Amino acid sequence: MTVLVTGASGMLGRAVAEQLLADGEEVRCFQRRPSGVRGARDQLGSIEDRAAVTAAVRGCSAVIHLAAKVSFTGVAADFDRINIEGTRHLLDAAQEAGVNDVVQVSSPSVAHSGTSLVGAPAGPADPGHARGHYARSKAAAELLALGRSTPGFRVAAVRPHIVWGPGDTQLVERVIDRARKGRLPLLDGGTALIDTTYVDNAAAAIVACLRRMDHAQGQALMVTNGEPRPIAELLAGICRAGGVAPPRWSVPGALARGAGAVIERAWLAGGRSEEPPMTRFLAEQLSTAHWFDQRRTRSVLDWLPGVGIDDGFERLESCYQP
């Protein structure tokens, strides 16, 4: 079958496209710049452009939707236009084109209200209580997508949690850069227990969702490695892989959350486009436990992660220190 992958220029989208190609599928990639995925057909365009989306989805039997605006800060309208309305454009075009299956790649943040999550289930997406414009808009997009699911147009959502690996500019490169500059604190000593997802595992789970749509349709599924670690240990593993010293100094989480809120407002007021050093949402992520029960996900998808956290660190190190 021909599978459209949106957002394939990002680390996870590229990994999904490569997994599909390895499985023998025909892959079409849709994003604003070349994906760099060998063997796939690139179709450049914006998820905001209805005509471009319609052209991209034509002739496809399945869609995996990863394209999104991902940021800790920004203007609400930008997130809504890309994450919500862009998803609406894609769903409309997919239905009109006779697409059978859609995997909506969502985020655990759609059901996170800022408190600790310990062995939690997926939980319903909740735009009203999601923290920040990204989480709110992704929650609304997930509800929109799942609301379209029918026996003839099957939709499922996958929520990979903190995806990382070689080529990761969202987490790995920022952690290494800030640690190198001495600007990476631990919050509350880095004791919060969190789970993450190595990129190959996240990609395999997303593809498994497409294969198992008979079981997954209409559901939102959390995906993690299933190996919760203290955040200090995770940051140290990334730093050592990148050849820099891990963070040693700590800041109270409550102080960081307050400072993050102030910094975020100042960033927006100043019209700055780069990511701020701290936001309230980021401080909450770094100071509260969040790990999830994986039993339902693994049963529905008939999937297990193939790369452990420690193996992932070794692969990351080989990338930075060949």
Short mmCIF file of C-alpha atoms in Angstrom, two decimals:
data_model
loop_
_atom_site.label_atom_id
_atom_site.label_comp_id
_atom_site.label_asym_id
_atom_site.label_seq_id
_atom_site.Cartn_x
_atom_site.Cartn_y
_atom_site.Cartn_z
CA MET A 1 0.00 0.00 0.00
CA THR A 2 1.00 3.65 -0.32
CA VAL A 3 1.37 5.37 3.05
CA LEU A 4 1.52 9.13 3.45
CA VAL A 5 3.80 10.24 6.31
CA THR A 6 3.45 13.90 7.27
CA GLY A 7 6.33 15.59 9.08
CA ALA A 8 8.95 13.14 7.80
CA SER A 9 11.75 15.71 8.00
CA GLY A 10 11.73 15.35 11.80
CA MET A 11 13.59 12.59 13.66
CA LEU A 12 10.53 10.48 14.46
CA GLY A 13 8.78 11.02 11.12
CA ARG A 14 11.95 9.99 9.29
CA ALA A 15 12.24 6.85 11.42
CA VAL A 16 8.60 5.95 10.71
CA ALA A 17 9.08 6.40 6.95
CA GLU A 18 12.23 4.28 7.01
CA GLN A 19 10.47 1.54 8.97
CA LEU A 20 7.65 1.44 6.41
CA LEU A 21 10.13 1.27 3.54
CA ALA A 22 11.99 -1.57 5.26
CA ASP A 23 8.64 -3.38 5.46
CA GLY A 24 8.21 -3.05 1.70
CA GLU A 25 5.60 -0.30 1.62
CA GLU A 26 5.50 2.58 -0.83
CA VAL A 27 6.00 5.80 1.16
CA ARG A 28 5.10 9.37 0.31
CA CYS A 29 6.47 12.09 2.61
CA PHE A 30 4.73 15.43 3.02
CA GLN A 31 6.44 18.35 4.72
CA ARG A 32 7.80 21.82 3.96
CA ARG A 33 11.40 20.78 3.25
CA PRO A 34 13.00 17.62 1.81
CA SER A 35 12.74 14.66 4.18
CA GLY A 36 16.04 13.06 3.27
CA VAL A 37 14.39 9.63 3.37
CA ARG A 38 15.96 7.50 0.64
CA GLY A 39 13.41 5.48 -1.28
CA ALA A 40 10.44 7.68 -0.37
CA ARG A 41 8.71 10.15 -2.66
CA ASP A 42 8.76 13.69 -1.29
CA GLN A 43 5.81 15.97 -1.85
CA LEU A 44 6.60 19.39 -0.42
CA GLY A 45 3.94 21.60 1.09
CA SER A 46 2.34 22.91 4.25
CA ILE A 47 -0.30 21.17 6.34
CA GLU A 48 -2.03 24.57 6.39
CA ASP A 49 -2.53 24.48 2.59
CA ARG A 50 -5.73 22.57 1.75
CA ALA A 51 -4.82 22.13 -1.91
CA ALA A 52 -1.35 20.80 -1.08
CA VAL A 53 -2.78 18.39 1.50
CA THR A 54 -5.39 17.15 -0.97
CA ALA A 55 -2.71 16.50 -3.59
CA ALA A 56 -0.47 14.74 -1.07
CA VAL A 57 -3.10 12.29 0.12
CA ARG A 58 -4.45 11.40 -3.32
CA GLY A 59 -3.85 7.72 -4.12
CA CYS A 60 -2.83 6.78 -0.57
CA SER A 61 -4.51 4.03 1.41
CA ALA A 62 -3.15 5.05 4.82
CA VAL A 63 -1.83 8.16 6.57
CA ILE A 64 0.51 8.59 9.54
CA HIS A 65 0.23 12.18 10.73
CA LEU A 66 3.22 13.61 12.60
CA ALA A 67 3.42 17.16 11.26
CA ALA A 68 2.89 19.66 14.08
CA LYS A 69 4.10 22.87 15.63
CA VAL A 70 6.21 21.74 18.60
CA SER A 71 7.42 24.39 21.02
CA PHE A 72 7.38 25.27 24.71
CA THR A 73 6.23 28.79 23.90
CA GLY A 74 4.54 30.77 21.15
CA VAL A 75 1.27 32.37 20.07
CA ALA A 76 -1.91 30.33 20.53
CA ALA A 77 -3.17 31.07 17.01
CA ASP A 78 -0.07 29.52 15.43
CA PHE A 79 -0.56 26.24 17.32
CA ASP A 80 -4.27 26.19 16.47
CA ARG A 81 -3.69 26.85 12.79
CA ILE A 82 -1.13 24.06 12.36
CA ASN A 83 -2.05 21.46 14.96
CA ILE A 84 -5.84 21.70 14.91
CA GLU A 85 -6.82 23.13 11.54
CA GLY A 86 -3.97 21.32 9.79
CA THR A 87 -5.25 18.04 11.22
CA ARG A 88 -8.76 18.94 10.09
CA HIS A 89 -7.50 19.58 6.54
CA LEU A 90 -5.75 16.22 6.52
CA LEU A 91 -8.75 14.29 7.83
CA ASP A 92 -11.09 15.97 5.32
CA ALA A 93 -8.74 15.20 2.44
CA ALA A 94 -8.16 11.63 3.59
CA GLN A 95 -11.87 10.90 3.80
CA GLU A 96 -12.53 12.44 0.40
CA ALA A 97 -9.66 10.41 -1.12
CA GLY A 98 -10.95 7.12 0.26
CA VAL A 99 -8.09 6.53 2.70
CA ASN A 100 -8.76 3.54 4.94
CA ASP A 101 -6.62 4.19 8.03
CA VAL A 102 -5.10 7.17 9.85
CA VAL A 103 -2.65 7.08 12.74
CA GLN A 104 -2.68 10.39 14.59
CA VAL A 105 0.64 10.87 16.41
CA SER A 106 -0.30 12.70 19.57
CA SER A 107 1.43 13.50 22.86
CA PRO A 108 1.13 12.43 26.52
CA SER A 109 0.84 16.13 27.35
CA VAL A 110 -2.76 16.09 26.06
CA ALA A 111 -3.83 14.46 29.35
CA HIS A 112 -1.27 16.00 31.74
CA SER A 113 -2.51 18.68 34.12
CA GLY A 114 0.87 19.32 35.77
CA THR A 115 0.67 16.78 38.60
CA SER A 116 2.63 13.55 38.97
CA LEU A 117 1.56 10.56 36.90
CA VAL A 118 2.65 7.23 38.41
CA GLY A 119 1.84 4.09 36.43
CA ALA A 120 -1.01 6.02 34.84
CA PRO A 121 -3.27 4.88 31.99
CA ALA A 122 -3.51 6.93 28.82
CA GLY A 123 -6.38 9.06 30.14
CA PRO A 124 -8.68 11.15 27.90
CA ALA A 125 -7.32 14.13 26.01
CA ASP A 126 -8.40 17.27 27.86
CA PRO A 127 -7.83 20.61 26.06
CA GLY A 128 -9.33 22.50 29.01
CA HIS A 129 -6.68 21.36 31.47
CA ALA A 130 -3.67 20.73 29.19
CA ARG A 131 -0.61 22.82 30.04
CA GLY A 132 0.38 25.29 27.33
CA HIS A 133 -0.66 25.96 23.76
CA TYR A 134 1.11 22.92 22.31
CA ALA A 135 -0.56 20.45 24.67
CA ARG A 136 -3.96 22.13 24.35
CA SER A 137 -3.87 22.17 20.55
CA LYS A 138 -2.65 18.56 20.35
CA ALA A 139 -5.44 17.51 22.72
CA ALA A 140 -8.02 19.19 20.51
CA ALA A 141 -6.46 17.60 17.41
CA GLU A 142 -6.55 14.14 18.98
CA LEU A 143 -10.21 14.48 19.91
CA LEU A 144 -10.97 15.71 16.41
CA ALA A 145 -9.15 12.76 14.83
CA LEU A 146 -10.63 10.06 17.05
CA GLY A 147 -14.07 11.59 16.57
CA ARG A 148 -13.82 10.77 12.85
CA SER A 149 -13.15 7.06 13.39
CA THR A 150 -15.68 4.74 11.77
CA PRO A 151 -15.49 1.16 10.46
CA GLY A 152 -14.82 2.57 6.98
CA PHE A 153 -12.38 5.29 8.08
CA ARG A 154 -10.38 3.95 10.98
CA VAL A 155 -8.41 6.35 13.18
CA ALA A 156 -6.20 5.65 16.19
CA ALA A 157 -3.91 7.90 18.22
CA VAL A 158 -0.44 7.03 19.50
CA ARG A 159 1.20 9.13 22.22
CA PRO A 160 4.98 8.50 22.27
CA HIS A 161 6.48 9.86 25.49
CA ILE A 162 9.70 11.92 25.33
CA VAL A 163 11.19 10.45 22.16
CA TRP A 164 14.98 10.68 21.82
CA GLY A 165 17.86 9.22 19.85
CA PRO A 166 20.56 10.13 17.31
CA GLY A 167 19.65 13.22 15.33
CA ASP A 168 17.33 14.56 18.04
CA THR A 169 17.34 18.36 18.03
CA GLN A 170 14.35 18.77 20.37
CA LEU A 171 15.84 17.13 23.48
CA VAL A 172 19.29 15.59 23.06
CA GLU A 173 21.07 18.51 21.40
CA ARG A 174 19.51 21.04 23.77
CA VAL A 175 20.49 19.00 26.83
CA ILE A 176 24.09 18.62 25.61
CA ASP A 177 24.37 22.28 24.61
CA ARG A 178 23.03 23.59 27.92
CA ALA A 179 25.15 21.18 29.94
CA ARG A 180 28.25 22.27 28.03
CA LYS A 181 27.44 25.90 28.88
CA GLY A 182 26.68 25.09 32.54
CA ARG A 183 23.03 26.08 32.11
CA LEU A 184 21.36 22.73 32.82
CA PRO A 185 20.09 22.48 36.40
CA LEU A 186 18.40 19.55 38.07
CA LEU A 187 15.03 20.39 39.59
CA ASP A 188 14.51 19.05 43.10
CA GLY A 189 17.70 17.04 42.69
CA GLY A 190 16.49 15.28 39.54
CA THR A 191 14.69 12.60 41.57
CA ALA A 192 11.42 12.60 39.61
CA LEU A 193 10.86 9.22 37.97
CA ILE A 194 10.01 9.48 34.28
CA ASP A 195 9.82 7.19 31.28
CA THR A 196 11.07 7.96 27.78
CA THR A 197 10.97 6.31 24.37
CA TYR A 198 13.94 5.51 22.16
CA VAL A 199 13.15 6.67 18.62
CA ASP A 200 13.29 3.22 16.98
CA ASN A 201 10.78 1.92 19.52
CA ALA A 202 8.42 4.84 18.95
CA ALA A 203 8.57 4.34 15.17
CA ALA A 204 7.95 0.60 15.48
CA ALA A 205 4.94 1.19 17.74
CA ILE A 206 3.43 3.70 15.32
CA VAL A 207 3.81 1.30 12.40
CA ALA A 208 2.41 -1.51 14.58
CA CYS A 209 -0.65 0.68 15.22
CA LEU A 210 -1.24 0.93 11.47
CA ARG A 211 -0.93 -2.86 11.13
CA ARG A 212 -3.24 -3.50 14.09
CA MET A 213 -5.94 -0.99 13.24
CA ASP A 214 -8.60 -3.70 13.69
CA HIS A 215 -7.72 -3.61 17.40
CA ALA A 216 -6.53 0.00 17.82
CA GLN A 217 -9.17 2.06 16.00
CA GLY A 218 -10.86 4.69 18.11
CA GLN A 219 -8.28 4.43 20.90
CA ALA A 220 -5.43 6.58 22.24
CA LEU A 221 -2.39 4.52 23.22
CA MET A 222 0.57 5.59 25.34
CA VAL A 223 3.97 4.42 24.09
CA THR A 224 7.13 4.34 26.22
CA ASN A 225 10.16 2.13 26.76
CA GLY A 226 8.58 0.95 30.00
CA GLU A 227 11.80 1.70 31.92
CA PRO A 228 11.19 4.62 34.32
CA ARG A 229 14.41 6.27 35.53
CA PRO A 230 15.18 9.29 37.73
CA ILE A 231 15.52 12.30 35.48
CA ALA A 232 19.04 12.94 36.79
CA GLU A 233 20.06 9.52 35.47
CA LEU A 234 18.50 10.16 32.06
CA LEU A 235 20.14 13.57 31.70
CA ALA A 236 23.47 12.10 32.77
CA GLY A 237 23.19 9.37 30.14
CA ILE A 238 22.54 11.91 27.40
CA CYS A 239 25.37 14.17 28.60
CA ARG A 240 27.92 11.36 28.78
CA ALA A 241 26.93 10.20 25.30
CA GLY A 242 27.59 13.74 24.08
CA GLY A 243 30.93 13.96 25.89
CA VAL A 244 29.94 16.61 28.43
CA ALA A 245 29.68 16.55 32.22
CA PRO A 246 26.18 15.91 33.58
CA PRO A 247 24.48 18.61 35.68
CA ARG A 248 25.40 18.74 39.36
CA TRP A 249 23.53 21.76 40.70
CA SER A 250 19.90 21.75 41.72
CA VAL A 251 17.07 24.29 41.84
CA PRO A 252 13.80 23.90 43.79
CA GLY A 253 11.04 22.84 41.42
CA ALA A 254 8.59 25.43 42.75
CA LEU A 255 11.10 28.19 42.08
CA ALA A 256 11.73 26.95 38.55
CA ARG A 257 8.00 26.78 37.79
CA GLY A 258 7.49 30.37 38.93
CA ALA A 259 10.55 31.60 37.06
CA GLY A 260 9.49 29.68 33.96
CA ALA A 261 6.14 31.43 33.87
CA VAL A 262 7.82 34.84 34.13
CA ILE A 263 10.42 34.00 31.47
CA GLU A 264 7.78 32.71 29.08
CA ARG A 265 5.75 35.92 29.35
CA ALA A 266 8.85 38.03 28.81
CA TRP A 267 9.82 35.93 25.76
CA LEU A 268 6.43 36.43 24.16
CA ALA A 269 6.35 40.14 24.97
CA GLY A 270 9.76 40.54 23.34
CA GLY A 271 8.69 38.65 20.21
CA ARG A 272 11.60 36.23 20.49
CA SER A 273 11.42 33.14 18.29
CA GLU A 274 14.05 30.90 19.94
CA GLU A 275 13.12 28.55 22.77
CA PRO A 276 13.35 30.17 26.25
CA PRO A 277 15.71 28.60 28.81
CA MET A 278 12.74 27.67 31.01
CA THR A 279 8.93 27.66 30.87
CA ARG A 280 6.38 26.58 33.44
CA PHE A 281 5.50 23.49 31.38
CA LEU A 282 9.16 22.48 31.06
CA ALA A 283 9.71 22.98 34.78
CA GLU A 284 6.71 20.77 35.52
CA GLN A 285 8.08 18.08 33.21
CA LEU A 286 11.46 18.18 34.95
CA SER A 287 10.14 18.12 38.49
CA THR A 288 7.14 15.75 38.49
CA ALA A 289 7.01 11.99 38.01
CA HIS A 290 5.36 10.82 34.78
CA TRP A 291 5.43 7.22 33.73
CA PHE A 292 2.69 5.07 32.33
CA ASP A 293 1.15 1.61 32.42
CA GLN A 294 2.10 -0.07 29.13
CA ARG A 295 0.10 -3.29 29.40
CA ARG A 296 -2.85 -2.20 27.26
CA THR A 297 -0.64 -0.65 24.59
CA ARG A 298 1.51 -3.75 24.25
CA SER A 299 -1.53 -6.00 24.09
CA VAL A 300 -3.42 -3.91 21.52
CA LEU A 301 -0.38 -3.38 19.29
CA ASP A 302 1.21 -6.80 19.87
CA TRP A 303 4.44 -4.84 20.27
CA LEU A 304 7.42 -4.68 22.61
CA PRO A 305 10.27 -2.14 22.56
CA GLY A 306 13.34 -3.57 20.89
CA VAL A 307 15.95 -1.11 22.19
CA GLY A 308 16.50 -0.63 25.93
CA ILE A 309 17.43 2.70 27.51
CA ASP A 310 21.05 1.68 28.13
CA ASP A 311 21.41 0.33 24.59
CA GLY A 312 19.98 3.62 23.37
CA PHE A 313 22.64 5.56 25.27
CA GLU A 314 25.31 3.40 23.64
CA ARG A 315 23.88 4.10 20.19
CA LEU A 316 23.75 7.81 21.00
CA GLU A 317 27.36 7.78 22.15
CA SER A 318 28.50 6.07 18.96
CA CYS A 319 26.88 8.93 17.06
CA TYR A 320 28.60 11.68 19.06
CA GLN A 321 31.87 9.89 19.81
CA PRO A 322 32.58 7.48 16.91
#
